[in-house]
């Protein structure tokens, strides 16, 4: 039985594609809107190979009001939205702030304006632990103060959270769930979908797997003089399929009226902090591949250490990050190997 139709913006992207798989497995119909600016249409084939079901796909910009109205008109009965579509490179956002403010703010405004007109019951928003900055207390929970953003990218996540809260408090009759992700990594166990950044990877895991494959000469570890046990930065690395499953639970809860508040916020992390050097060791242990790396200076804007207190999501959503780090790293490597076999990288 079909549970309902969900619009997934950015559904051809890294987290969006994994979430589409889990939504379809759970019995939802999925409509993807993606402008393919940082992904490609092959991802839709990958989703179909995993689920034996092809999501409906529109190649559109989410901030194109006319095009989005057409999607809602054509699809008629969209009951919920998961909004992933956004520009997400921290460094680029410093160079091109207007691009980030335009893309990331306008798309949310467009969707939220159209929701009441088409009777959409709720929206799940992709936020980030970046809103906490460097937390004073670790692990960080949802009540921690929001610190001034360190980049236009981070600022768009904070502003989007405010837009959602203000709109909900103004008395609209839909619900919202804000999910603050820690560092999503890994790939679907089938290796049919995974992370495929354009150009030189900015994030640690794709840089590691591309170095292990020989595409990059060596990995630079940004800093070993932080106030952490081994001097490298600490993050909370969360398996992307675990993360995707949390979205299905959030949508179920939002659409069945179980949520107590009209807007809810959840951290999605494992609760475990792992340093860059620990991660490199874990990757080598999980894959048997030796990694070329060197220590270099700190990267501007990096937070020293952050990991989640995921208890609220554990208790309220009944969700836990189940996958082991080693298995997640092995899945990222399997995906990289598959890209090589397919001649993509
Ligand atoms: N790192 C390296 N070498 C690299 C890349 C990263 O040492 O080549 C280190 C970073 O210094 C950091 C850790 O690996 O300590 C993780 O870095 P990522 O770039 O993978 O991720 P961030 O923690 O910087 O996360 C940021 C934002 C998130 C956003 C994410 C993806 O805080 O909100 O980038 O864009 F989702």
XYZ file of C-alpha atoms and ligand atoms in Angstrom:
381
model
C 0.000 0.000 0.000
C 1.313 3.432 -0.911
C 1.738 5.574 2.187
C 1.732 8.891 0.339
C 3.709 10.973 -2.094
C 6.828 12.752 -0.895
C 8.641 15.510 -2.770
C 12.391 15.063 -2.281
C 14.307 18.127 -3.416
C 17.938 17.325 -4.162
C 16.902 13.682 -4.500
C 19.688 12.961 -6.989
C 22.262 14.127 -4.458
C 24.205 12.158 -1.879
C 21.826 12.085 1.096
C 18.732 12.667 -1.055
C 19.318 9.543 -3.157
C 19.842 7.308 -0.108
C 16.708 8.758 1.479
C 14.685 8.155 -1.686
C 15.685 4.472 -1.519
C 14.533 4.185 2.105
C 11.277 6.066 1.423
C 10.438 3.759 -1.483
C 11.356 0.686 0.578
C 8.975 1.957 3.267
C 6.091 2.295 0.789
C 6.183 5.959 -0.162
C 5.992 7.294 -3.707
C 8.818 9.741 -4.354
C 8.956 12.746 -6.642
C 12.483 14.095 -7.040
C 13.225 17.662 -8.034
C 16.915 18.273 -8.681
C 18.749 20.700 -10.984
C 21.665 18.216 -11.249
C 24.129 21.015 -10.447
C 26.124 18.641 -8.226
C 24.791 15.247 -9.328
C 23.648 13.434 -12.445
C 20.643 11.561 -13.746
C 22.416 8.160 -13.504
C 21.617 8.293 -9.799
C 17.945 7.767 -10.669
C 18.935 4.518 -12.442
C 20.881 3.451 -9.326
C 17.824 4.061 -7.137
C 15.704 2.013 -9.537
C 18.214 -0.867 -9.523
C 18.071 -1.030 -5.713
C 14.329 -0.637 -5.202
C 12.911 -1.926 -8.517
C 10.926 1.288 -8.609
C 11.750 4.471 -10.516
C 11.055 7.714 -8.677
C 9.404 10.465 -10.724
C 12.077 12.977 -11.677
C 11.905 16.670 -12.616
C 15.044 18.568 -13.579
C 14.203 21.920 -12.022
C 15.605 24.585 -9.755
C 13.725 24.636 -6.459
C 13.843 28.398 -6.394
C 12.029 28.581 -9.738
C 8.551 29.349 -8.471
C 6.809 28.819 -11.807
C 8.437 25.417 -12.354
C 7.740 24.306 -8.769
C 4.095 25.314 -9.019
C 3.837 23.132 -12.123
C 5.313 20.176 -10.231
C 2.737 20.535 -7.457
C -0.081 20.928 -10.007
C 1.016 17.932 -12.010
C 1.645 15.659 -9.027
C -1.530 16.832 -7.218
C -1.269 14.850 -3.983
C 2.173 15.566 -2.527
C 1.669 15.218 1.231
C 5.188 15.931 2.508
C 8.496 17.454 1.472
C 12.064 16.599 2.378
C 14.184 19.571 1.391
C 17.804 18.609 0.670
C 18.484 20.791 -2.358
C 21.176 23.291 -1.427
C 24.680 24.442 -2.207
C 26.932 22.903 0.424
C 30.615 23.738 -0.019
C 31.764 25.786 2.938
C 34.790 27.310 1.170
C 32.884 28.164 -2.003
C 30.229 29.926 0.069
C 32.868 32.384 1.283
C 33.794 33.164 -2.348
C 30.211 33.278 -3.667
C 27.944 34.347 -0.802
C 25.127 35.617 -3.033
C 24.910 32.278 -4.823
C 24.506 30.577 -1.447
C 21.957 33.030 -0.077
C 19.972 32.927 -3.334
C 19.985 29.128 -3.692
C 19.582 28.099 -0.106
C 17.110 30.722 1.111
C 14.960 31.237 -1.972
C 14.315 27.523 -2.441
C 12.947 27.139 1.089
C 10.782 30.271 0.764
C 9.362 28.989 -2.523
C 8.467 25.600 -1.050
C 6.957 27.012 2.139
C 4.843 29.491 0.200
C 3.485 26.747 -2.049
C 2.769 24.254 0.759
C -0.552 25.688 2.020
C -1.854 26.207 -1.506
C -1.374 22.505 -2.293
C -2.330 21.129 1.123
C 1.141 19.748 1.961
C 1.141 18.551 5.574
C 4.796 18.879 6.495
C 8.394 19.602 5.607
C 11.605 17.963 6.801
C 14.605 20.254 6.536
C 18.277 19.255 6.165
C 20.175 21.238 8.717
C 23.640 20.710 10.089
C 25.648 20.528 13.282
C 27.434 23.530 11.829
C 24.724 25.670 13.515
C 26.351 24.936 16.904
C 29.771 26.301 15.893
C 32.293 25.089 18.505
C 29.945 23.912 21.284
C 30.855 24.727 24.914
C 29.536 21.379 26.117
C 30.151 18.022 24.415
C 28.359 15.940 23.388
C 26.134 18.727 22.061
C 22.359 18.467 22.393
C 19.553 20.381 20.687
C 19.263 22.949 23.473
C 22.816 24.230 22.937
C 23.084 27.855 21.843
C 23.343 28.646 18.137
C 26.728 30.332 17.649
C 27.506 32.950 14.982
C 28.047 31.125 11.693
C 31.606 30.797 10.377
C 30.583 30.824 6.708
C 27.726 31.983 4.466
C 26.846 28.282 4.038
C 26.474 27.869 7.803
C 24.546 31.101 7.990
C 22.022 29.874 5.407
C 21.322 26.831 7.601
C 20.723 29.068 10.617
C 18.522 31.477 8.655
C 16.543 28.590 7.190
C 15.896 27.204 10.666
C 14.618 30.659 11.730
C 12.403 30.940 8.638
C 10.850 27.571 9.448
C 10.292 28.372 13.140
C 8.832 31.847 12.450
C 6.509 30.479 9.785
C 5.289 27.628 11.957
C 4.699 30.017 14.883
C 2.681 32.319 12.619
C -0.081 29.707 12.604
C 0.246 27.772 9.325
C -1.331 24.349 9.532
C 1.616 22.239 8.487
C 4.419 20.698 10.508
C 8.183 20.885 10.263
C 11.059 18.707 11.391
C 14.575 20.117 11.427
C 17.287 17.445 11.275
C 20.786 18.516 12.257
C 23.213 16.103 10.618
C 26.686 15.463 11.893
C 29.129 14.161 9.246
C 27.364 11.778 6.829
C 29.667 9.180 5.235
C 29.573 5.822 3.444
C 27.438 4.493 0.629
C 24.542 2.136 0.035
C 25.728 -1.470 0.660
C 24.833 -2.343 -2.950
C 27.312 0.317 -4.169
C 24.648 1.408 -6.655
C 24.606 4.913 -5.143
C 27.121 6.864 -3.054
C 28.908 10.177 -2.748
C 30.240 11.573 -6.029
C 31.605 15.091 -5.579
C 32.481 17.213 -8.604
C 36.200 17.899 -8.989
C 38.624 17.741 -6.075
C 36.747 16.544 -2.975
C 36.415 19.011 -0.118
C 35.256 16.433 2.415
C 37.392 13.898 4.188
C 35.936 10.547 3.116
C 35.831 11.077 -0.653
C 39.364 12.472 -0.373
C 40.441 9.347 1.503
C 38.853 6.906 -0.954
C 40.215 8.788 -3.985
C 43.699 8.782 -2.429
C 43.432 5.064 -1.699
C 42.443 4.550 -5.358
C 45.467 6.555 -6.546
C 43.371 9.377 -8.022
C 44.916 11.810 -5.473
C 48.587 11.608 -4.523
C 48.164 12.032 -0.797
C 45.673 13.136 1.797
C 46.423 16.318 3.731
C 45.442 16.120 7.378
C 44.494 19.644 8.360
C 46.254 20.226 11.672
C 47.683 18.068 14.474
C 47.940 20.802 17.084
C 44.305 20.952 18.214
C 43.341 20.446 21.827
C 42.348 16.805 21.260
C 44.068 13.547 22.360
C 46.001 13.109 19.072
C 45.895 16.754 17.984
C 43.606 16.239 14.957
C 39.978 17.436 14.728
C 37.138 15.315 16.056
C 33.808 14.716 14.272
C 30.806 12.415 14.574
C 30.692 10.329 11.379
C 27.231 8.984 10.676
C 26.380 6.290 8.124
C 24.332 7.760 5.266
C 21.842 4.856 5.226
C 21.247 5.251 8.973
C 20.725 8.943 8.325
C 18.305 8.215 5.468
C 16.255 5.905 7.712
C 15.814 8.700 10.247
C 14.108 10.754 7.518
C 11.525 8.032 6.951
C 10.734 7.940 10.670
C 10.500 11.745 10.755
C 8.115 11.753 7.778
C 5.949 8.979 9.269
C 5.716 10.893 12.532
C 4.989 14.216 10.862
C 2.273 12.849 8.600
C 0.531 10.689 11.183
C 0.266 13.538 13.652
C 2.435 11.870 16.310
C 4.720 14.846 16.802
C 3.974 16.790 19.970
C 5.326 20.103 18.701
C 4.513 21.682 15.368
C 8.230 22.148 14.776
C 10.741 19.650 16.148
C 14.551 19.614 16.041
C 16.706 16.477 16.207
C 20.434 15.806 16.158
C 21.351 12.895 13.908
C 24.707 11.515 14.942
C 26.236 8.451 16.561
C 27.291 10.076 19.822
C 30.891 9.004 19.171
C 33.679 11.472 18.410
C 36.409 10.206 16.050
C 39.579 12.108 15.175
C 40.909 12.447 11.631
C 43.897 10.238 12.488
C 41.646 7.616 14.104
C 39.497 7.647 10.990
C 42.521 7.037 8.757
C 43.512 4.043 10.924
C 39.949 2.729 10.880
C 39.843 3.037 7.075
C 43.111 1.113 6.714
C 41.883 -1.581 9.115
C 38.487 -1.892 7.390
C 39.833 -2.071 3.837
C 43.411 -3.344 4.127
C 44.466 -0.409 1.936
C 47.380 1.765 3.105
C 46.785 5.487 2.885
C 49.341 8.095 1.874
C 48.944 11.110 4.108
C 50.834 14.052 5.538
C 50.087 16.540 8.271
C 49.648 20.104 7.042
C 48.430 23.335 8.649
C 44.928 23.914 9.923
C 42.093 24.592 7.453
C 40.479 27.964 7.979
C 37.069 27.818 9.628
C 37.399 24.246 10.962
C 35.785 23.488 14.289
C 38.107 21.705 16.721
C 35.723 19.047 17.993
C 32.057 18.271 17.773
C 29.981 15.167 18.370
C 26.298 14.619 19.002
C 24.158 13.820 21.926
C 21.609 11.802 19.891
C 19.376 10.883 22.868
C 16.410 12.937 21.702
C 16.323 11.142 18.327
C 16.947 7.805 20.109
C 14.104 8.302 22.573
C 11.526 10.283 20.612
C 12.021 8.883 17.108
C 13.108 5.437 18.282
C 16.069 5.776 15.903
C 19.671 4.777 16.483
C 22.754 4.938 14.314
C 23.161 1.181 13.924
C 26.049 0.758 11.489
C 29.607 0.242 12.719
C 32.216 2.774 11.575
C 34.356 0.023 10.012
C 31.440 -1.254 7.900
C 30.582 2.279 6.851
C 34.158 2.911 5.732
C 34.154 -0.406 3.869
C 30.966 0.697 2.070
C 32.620 3.974 1.007
C 35.552 1.984 -0.402
C 33.260 -0.505 -2.186
C 31.571 2.466 -3.867
C 34.911 3.927 -4.954
C 35.955 0.539 -6.408
C 32.638 0.315 -8.271
C 33.205 3.784 -9.763
C 36.551 2.535 -11.081
C 34.972 -0.634 -12.506
C 32.407 1.470 -14.300
C 35.155 3.721 -15.669
C 33.697 6.775 -13.928
C 36.763 7.507 -11.755
N 39.871 17.048 6.626
C 41.223 16.800 6.401
N 41.643 16.695 5.109
C 40.800 16.817 4.046
C 39.428 17.067 4.287
C 39.006 17.184 5.597
O 42.026 16.675 7.328
O 41.269 16.730 2.902
C 39.401 17.132 8.029
C 38.793 18.477 8.355
O 39.786 19.364 8.762
C 37.809 18.094 9.456
C 37.377 16.682 9.097
O 38.358 16.195 8.188
O 38.496 18.035 10.668
C 36.024 16.640 8.428
O 35.999 17.570 7.357
P 34.858 17.595 6.243
O 35.232 18.636 5.259
O 34.624 16.218 5.732
O 33.532 18.013 7.024
P 33.276 19.259 8.032
O 33.318 18.713 9.390
O 34.124 20.395 7.676
O 31.753 19.607 7.706
C 31.368 20.687 6.875
C 30.137 21.370 7.471
C 28.930 20.483 7.360
C 28.722 20.092 5.962
C 29.961 19.396 5.491
C 29.802 19.006 4.053
O 30.360 21.685 8.804
O 27.780 21.173 7.769
O 31.100 20.239 5.615
O 29.858 20.105 3.226
F 27.637 19.286 5.836
